[in-house]
C-alpha cells in the first residue's frame, strides 16, 4: 500500500505549533530568562513573566474563544508551558496552574460560571488556583475534611487547603469540599471561591527546595459564605471533576518537566564544548558523549509520550471516547518528571563543581525538577493509576 509523506504528519507538530514554539521561546529568552535567577534567589513572584505572558496572550491559552480566550489546543498549551519552563520553571506555573484551576469550570461548570470566571482569566485580569490537597489528605484526596454546608441559597465553607500554588496571587480558587460526609468521594462537591470572599485568608509562603518564585501557601476558609450557584456541576460530582481535570492537567506537568530538562541539556551541551581539560574540550571524551546521548534519548522519549498524551487530551475534549487518557496522562507525567530529574542531575555532574554553584543555572533546574515527581499526584500514585488503567 503506497503512502504519501504527509500521511506521517501525525508524528510531528503542525507548522502552527512550530511557529508558536519559536514565538514563545523568543519571548521567554528576552523577557523571562533575565529574571529567573533573581526570582529563585529572592523567592519572589515572577511579575515580569506574568506581564510578558499577559501582554502576548500566553498566560491562559487554553480558554475557549467563546469566552475571550485563544482557544489553544492541548498540544499548544504543552508547548507554551515547555518553552517557559526551559528558562524558568516558576514562571511556567502561571499558564499551567491557570489551566488546572479553571479546567473544572470548563469541564463541569454552568454557562453562567464560565462567562463570569473564564472571561477575566482570558483577559489577564485574574489568575485561577486549584484547592484539592489538605494537611491530612494528600494522595488520599477523598479523605478531605473541608466542609460545605447548605444554608438557603448559599453554602458555608470551613477548612484548610494545603500546597496551593499561586495562593494569595490568584483571584479565583476551585475548592473541593465535603457536602455529604457519608458518601466519601461521591459526597465531595466543587466550588469557585474568590480571594475577596469574607473569611478567606492565606498562610505564610512555604520555604521550598525549588520553584521558589511560585508562591505555595495554605488557604484558610473560615465560615466563607458563597452563593449556591458557585457550585461547579451538581452536588457530589466534585471529586469526579477533580480526577477528570487531573487526567488533562498532568500532561502540563509533563510539559514543565520537559522544559526544565531541555534547558539543562542545552546548557550542558554548550558547556562541554567550551570547557577544556587534558588539552581538549571535555565534550570530546566518550564518557561525556555517552552521558549526553542518554540525556537526549530520555528527553525525546518523554517528549513523544507527552505529545501523544496531549493529542489524546484534545480528542477527549472534542468529545471522542476515553482514549486511554487516564493512563497516558499518568504515564507522561511520571516518565517525563523522572527523566527531568535524571537529566538535570547529570547536567549538574557535567559541569562538575561549577554545576553545584548558583553562578550557573543547573542547580536551580535540578531543584525545580524534583517537584514534578511529586505534585499533581506523586509518581508512586501515577504507577497505581497506570496499573489500574492499562490500555
XYZ file of C-alpha atoms in Angstrom, residues 107-311:
205
model
C -15.473 20.686 32.157
C -18.433 20.884 34.557
C -19.437 24.491 35.240
C -22.698 26.171 34.270
C -22.720 28.608 31.376
C -23.093 31.462 33.876
C -19.997 30.347 35.801
C -17.983 30.024 32.601
C -18.883 33.542 31.479
C -18.248 35.025 34.908
C -14.842 33.433 35.592
C -13.247 32.472 32.282
C -13.521 35.928 30.669
C -11.418 37.764 33.341
C -8.893 34.904 33.242
C -8.633 35.151 29.455
C -8.093 38.924 29.685
C -5.338 38.538 32.256
C -7.306 40.351 34.943
C -7.201 37.324 37.272
C -5.419 34.041 37.890
C -7.001 30.725 38.939
C -5.737 28.221 41.563
C -6.813 24.688 42.472
C -7.567 23.606 46.061
C -7.694 19.847 46.474
C -4.955 18.792 48.953
C -5.244 19.224 52.726
C -2.885 18.673 55.685
C -4.297 15.147 56.159
C -5.464 14.492 52.600
C -2.649 14.357 50.062
C -2.516 11.205 47.937
C -5.799 10.203 49.644
C -7.632 13.275 48.412
C -11.013 11.689 49.086
C -10.186 11.825 52.811
C -10.547 15.622 52.857
C -12.173 17.383 55.816
C -13.121 20.787 54.357
C -16.890 21.077 54.580
C -19.510 22.974 52.630
C -22.908 23.211 54.362
C -26.013 24.348 52.512
C -27.811 27.309 54.092
C -30.716 28.536 51.977
C -29.354 29.778 48.670
C -25.760 29.804 49.966
C -23.059 27.361 51.063
C -20.812 27.958 54.074
C -17.264 26.590 53.687
C -14.867 25.722 56.516
C -11.470 24.051 56.276
C -7.806 24.286 55.318
C -6.273 23.586 51.908
C -2.508 22.950 51.672
C 0.131 23.171 48.907
C -1.915 25.669 46.911
C 0.155 27.002 44.021
C -0.055 30.770 43.427
C -2.245 31.155 46.536
C -2.571 34.799 47.506
C -1.823 35.932 43.939
C -4.761 34.226 42.228
C -8.161 35.905 42.416
C -10.134 32.681 41.911
C -9.913 29.235 43.554
C -11.577 25.964 42.622
C -12.218 24.423 46.056
C -13.210 20.809 46.712
C -15.308 20.361 49.865
C -17.403 17.659 51.514
C -21.160 18.204 51.147
C -22.185 14.691 52.277
C -19.736 13.026 54.717
C -21.493 9.639 54.401
C -20.602 9.202 50.727
C -16.792 9.694 50.777
C -15.679 10.601 47.216
C -19.297 10.821 45.988
C -20.037 13.330 48.755
C -17.493 15.895 47.533
C -18.542 18.985 45.584
C -16.570 21.691 43.765
C -16.983 25.468 44.212
C -15.466 28.694 42.954
C -14.183 30.799 45.843
C -12.917 34.341 45.343
C -9.930 35.809 47.129
C -12.133 38.714 48.239
C -14.794 36.490 49.854
C -15.106 37.195 53.568
C -13.337 34.535 55.630
C -10.683 33.651 53.020
C -7.072 34.037 54.200
C -3.651 32.583 53.447
C -0.783 31.045 55.384
C 2.850 32.117 55.128
C 4.625 31.096 51.898
C 6.232 27.653 52.171
C 10.039 27.649 52.169
C 10.681 25.262 49.299
C 13.590 23.436 47.656
C 12.633 24.697 44.193
C 10.041 26.647 42.181
C 10.694 29.398 44.698
C 9.143 32.079 42.513
C 5.748 30.412 42.608
C 4.110 31.045 45.996
C 2.791 27.928 47.742
C 0.559 28.664 50.727
C -2.260 27.259 52.781
C -5.740 28.603 52.078
C -7.945 29.074 55.144
C -11.717 29.014 54.781
C -13.397 30.385 57.909
C -17.189 30.484 57.543
C -16.859 31.542 53.900
C -20.395 32.092 52.646
C -20.828 31.896 48.874
C -23.876 31.808 46.577
C -25.080 28.270 45.806
C -24.702 28.949 42.073
C -20.924 28.982 42.556
C -21.037 25.203 42.786
C -19.271 23.642 39.789
C -21.585 20.965 38.400
C -24.083 19.020 40.502
C -23.657 18.319 44.204
C -21.483 15.259 44.820
C -19.722 15.417 41.434
C -16.710 17.455 42.604
C -14.329 14.550 43.118
C -15.121 13.096 39.683
C -14.484 16.535 38.174
C -11.205 16.811 40.105
C -9.983 13.444 38.772
C -11.120 14.245 35.230
C -9.242 17.542 35.478
C -6.034 15.786 36.525
C -6.250 13.430 33.533
C -5.772 16.524 31.363
C -3.501 18.644 33.543
C -0.929 16.001 34.480
C 0.181 16.472 30.876
C 1.044 20.099 31.694
C 3.343 18.869 34.486
C 4.987 16.579 31.947
C 5.425 19.674 29.769
C 7.028 21.564 32.638
C 9.411 18.638 33.227
C 10.296 18.565 29.516
C 11.120 22.256 29.537
C 13.317 22.037 32.637
C 15.173 19.034 31.170
C 15.614 20.736 27.792
C 17.037 23.853 29.434
C 19.503 21.724 31.395
C 20.565 19.688 28.362
C 21.003 22.823 26.226
C 23.200 24.439 28.860
C 25.295 21.308 29.435
C 25.793 20.797 25.674
C 27.183 24.305 25.322
C 29.383 23.959 28.378
C 31.147 20.722 27.361
C 32.167 22.279 24.043
C 33.891 25.176 25.824
C 35.348 23.535 28.932
C 38.839 22.149 28.286
C 40.708 19.517 30.320
C 43.679 17.385 29.292
C 44.162 19.709 26.319
C 40.775 19.314 24.642
C 37.060 20.086 25.159
C 35.538 17.645 27.633
C 32.782 17.020 25.065
C 35.366 15.113 23.015
C 35.587 12.399 25.669
C 33.450 9.346 25.065
C 32.285 9.141 28.678
C 30.791 12.642 28.366
C 29.283 11.874 24.950
C 27.528 8.788 26.321
C 26.017 10.871 29.139
C 24.711 13.466 26.669
C 23.342 10.744 24.384
C 21.411 9.156 27.266
C 20.076 12.543 28.372
C 18.876 13.397 24.860
C 17.342 9.934 24.367
C 15.331 10.117 27.607
C 14.187 13.639 26.794
C 12.995 12.708 23.309
C 11.142 9.633 24.609
C 9.466 11.800 27.256
C 8.501 14.389 24.649
C 6.925 11.834 22.306
C 4.904 10.328 25.164
C 3.809 13.784 26.363
C 2.743 14.956 22.902
C 0.820 11.710 22.316
C -0.942 12.275 25.654
C -1.723 15.895 24.666
C -3.279 14.669 21.403
